[in-house]
Tab-separated table of C-alpha atoms in Angstrom:
chain	number	residue	atom	x	y	z
A	64	UNK	CA	-93.082	36.852	-131.457
A	65	UNK	CA	-96.811	37.335	-131.930
A	66	UNK	CA	-99.758	35.227	-130.810
A	67	UNK	CA	-102.625	34.200	-133.087
A	68	UNK	CA	-104.793	37.034	-131.709
A	69	UNK	CA	-102.104	39.671	-132.271
A	70	UNK	CA	-101.378	38.296	-135.745
A	71	UNK	CA	-105.052	38.500	-136.741
A	72	UNK	CA	-105.243	42.115	-135.563
A	73	UNK	CA	-102.094	42.981	-137.518
A	74	UNK	CA	-103.505	41.352	-140.645
A	75	UNK	CA	-106.763	43.306	-140.414
A	76	UNK	CA	-105.385	46.657	-139.256
A	77	UNK	CA	-102.300	46.613	-141.451
A	78	UNK	CA	-104.138	46.235	-144.745
A	79	UNK	CA	-106.677	48.660	-146.155
A	80	UNK	CA	-109.763	46.898	-147.456
A	81	UNK	CA	-109.343	43.813	-145.233
A	82	UNK	CA	-112.672	42.013	-144.769
A	83	UNK	CA	-111.579	38.980	-142.756
A	84	UNK	CA	-108.549	37.071	-141.566
A	85	UNK	CA	-107.796	33.621	-140.198
A	86	UNK	CA	-104.904	31.518	-138.965
A	87	UNK	CA	-105.534	27.934	-140.049
A	88	UNK	CA	-104.055	24.501	-139.391
A	89	UNK	CA	-104.120	22.840	-142.816
A	90	UNK	CA	-103.490	19.382	-141.435
A	91	UNK	CA	-106.937	19.475	-139.789
A	92	UNK	CA	-108.661	22.316	-141.665
A	93	UNK	CA	-109.484	24.023	-138.372
A	94	UNK	CA	-109.164	27.769	-137.897
A	95	UNK	CA	-107.077	28.553	-134.822
A	96	UNK	CA	-108.542	32.045	-134.863
A	97	UNK	CA	-110.589	34.363	-137.054
A	98	UNK	CA	-111.303	38.081	-137.156
A	99	UNK	CA	-113.829	39.886	-139.330
A	100	UNK	CA	-115.997	38.112	-141.849
A	101	UNK	CA	-119.764	38.213	-141.520
A	102	UNK	CA	-122.933	36.618	-142.832
A	103	UNK	CA	-121.590	36.652	-146.399
A	104	UNK	CA	-118.095	35.535	-145.395
A	105	UNK	CA	-117.977	32.559	-143.037
A	106	UNK	CA	-114.275	32.344	-142.262
A	107	UNK	CA	-114.579	28.912	-140.657
A	108	UNK	CA	-116.043	27.405	-143.836
A	109	UNK	CA	-113.583	29.326	-146.019
A	110	UNK	CA	-110.657	28.132	-143.893
A	111	UNK	CA	-111.673	24.492	-144.271
A	112	UNK	CA	-112.195	24.916	-148.027
A	113	UNK	CA	-108.850	26.587	-148.538
A	114	UNK	CA	-107.188	23.705	-146.751
A	115	UNK	CA	-108.271	21.596	-149.730
A	116	UNK	CA	-106.703	24.165	-152.095
A	117	UNK	CA	-103.348	23.883	-150.333
A	118	UNK	CA	-103.451	20.096	-150.204
A	119	UNK	CA	-104.267	19.935	-153.932
A	120	UNK	CA	-101.406	22.277	-154.829
A	121	UNK	CA	-98.896	20.385	-152.672
A	122	UNK	CA	-100.017	17.080	-154.222
A	123	UNK	CA	-99.726	18.513	-157.754
A	124	UNK	CA	-96.244	19.866	-157.059
A	125	UNK	CA	-95.178	16.431	-155.800
A	126	UNK	CA	-96.609	14.712	-158.887
A	127	UNK	CA	-94.787	17.155	-161.160
A	128	UNK	CA	-91.573	16.820	-159.206
A	129	UNK	CA	-91.468	20.563	-158.542
A	130	UNK	CA	-89.008	21.634	-155.876
A	131	UNK	CA	-89.424	24.662	-153.671
A	132	UNK	CA	-92.033	25.948	-151.284
A	133	UNK	CA	-95.371	27.680	-151.818
A	134	UNK	CA	-95.113	31.318	-150.747
A	135	UNK	CA	-98.704	32.279	-151.269
A	136	UNK	CA	-101.792	31.483	-153.289
A	137	UNK	CA	-104.038	34.200	-154.713
A	138	UNK	CA	-107.670	33.647	-155.625
A	139	UNK	CA	-109.271	36.561	-157.466
A	140	UNK	CA	-113.050	36.911	-157.416
A	141	UNK	CA	-115.252	39.628	-158.927
A	142	UNK	CA	-115.087	41.843	-155.838
A	143	UNK	CA	-112.560	40.180	-153.552
A	144	UNK	CA	-109.019	38.896	-153.297
A	145	UNK	CA	-108.409	35.806	-151.161
A	146	UNK	CA	-104.749	35.473	-150.179
A	147	UNK	CA	-103.364	32.316	-148.589
A	148	UNK	CA	-99.823	32.450	-147.174
A	149	UNK	CA	-98.161	29.349	-145.768
A	150	UNK	CA	-96.302	29.839	-142.501
A	151	UNK	CA	-92.743	28.575	-142.691
A	152	UNK	CA	-90.322	27.800	-139.919
A	153	UNK	CA	-90.568	25.256	-137.165
A	154	UNK	CA	-93.277	27.099	-135.204
A	155	UNK	CA	-95.599	27.349	-138.180
A	156	UNK	CA	-95.386	23.935	-139.752
A	157	UNK	CA	-98.841	23.073	-141.103
A	158	UNK	CA	-100.314	26.568	-140.718
A	159	UNK	CA	-101.439	29.205	-143.150
A	160	UNK	CA	-102.597	32.795	-142.964
A	161	UNK	CA	-105.795	33.620	-144.832
A	162	UNK	CA	-106.794	37.174	-145.706
A	163	UNK	CA	-109.865	38.348	-147.620
A	164	UNK	CA	-109.717	41.789	-149.219
A	165	UNK	CA	-112.221	44.109	-150.866
A	166	UNK	CA	-110.812	44.253	-154.389
A	167	UNK	CA	-111.819	47.888	-154.990
A	168	UNK	CA	-110.306	49.224	-151.754
A	169	UNK	CA	-107.102	47.302	-151.252
A	170	UNK	CA	-103.528	47.186	-152.450
A	171	UNK	CA	-102.612	43.581	-153.163
A	172	UNK	CA	-98.857	44.188	-153.048
A	173	UNK	CA	-99.116	45.831	-149.634
A	174	UNK	CA	-101.325	42.999	-148.385
A	175	UNK	CA	-98.771	40.399	-149.462
A	176	UNK	CA	-96.013	42.402	-147.776
A	177	UNK	CA	-98.018	42.628	-144.532
A	178	UNK	CA	-98.769	38.886	-144.572
A	179	UNK	CA	-95.054	38.173	-144.965
A	180	UNK	CA	-94.311	40.328	-141.906
A	181	UNK	CA	-97.039	38.633	-139.874
A	182	UNK	CA	-95.824	35.198	-140.980
A	183	UNK	CA	-92.297	35.985	-139.817
A	184	UNK	CA	-93.495	37.106	-136.372
A	185	UNK	CA	-96.195	34.570	-135.536
A	186	UNK	CA	-95.476	32.097	-132.748
A	187	UNK	CA	-97.796	29.165	-132.015
């Protein structure tokens, strides 16, 4: 099992083109930990904003009567990918992993695979 700190390091080191990572509690919108980012990428603000994205998607699924769980959400910008992966299992209820990638220097499929591995190992 991996801590938040170890999980953040695995997210950043395990994915080429990673710009920033966070582990977020979407019930409160608070980041439990961040790594990377910078003046143009405030991971605390992004974490809170992406909490609203998850809440909106969950609400929409309920209204549509859709069954199943959200695996991940991808937001594609001009120069970046923003990947949100919900943490499943009893230790991760209400958490998500957030990874920002440089679009030109990353492999989205590998990033999703790495997030799945981190999600399976994280222990809060």
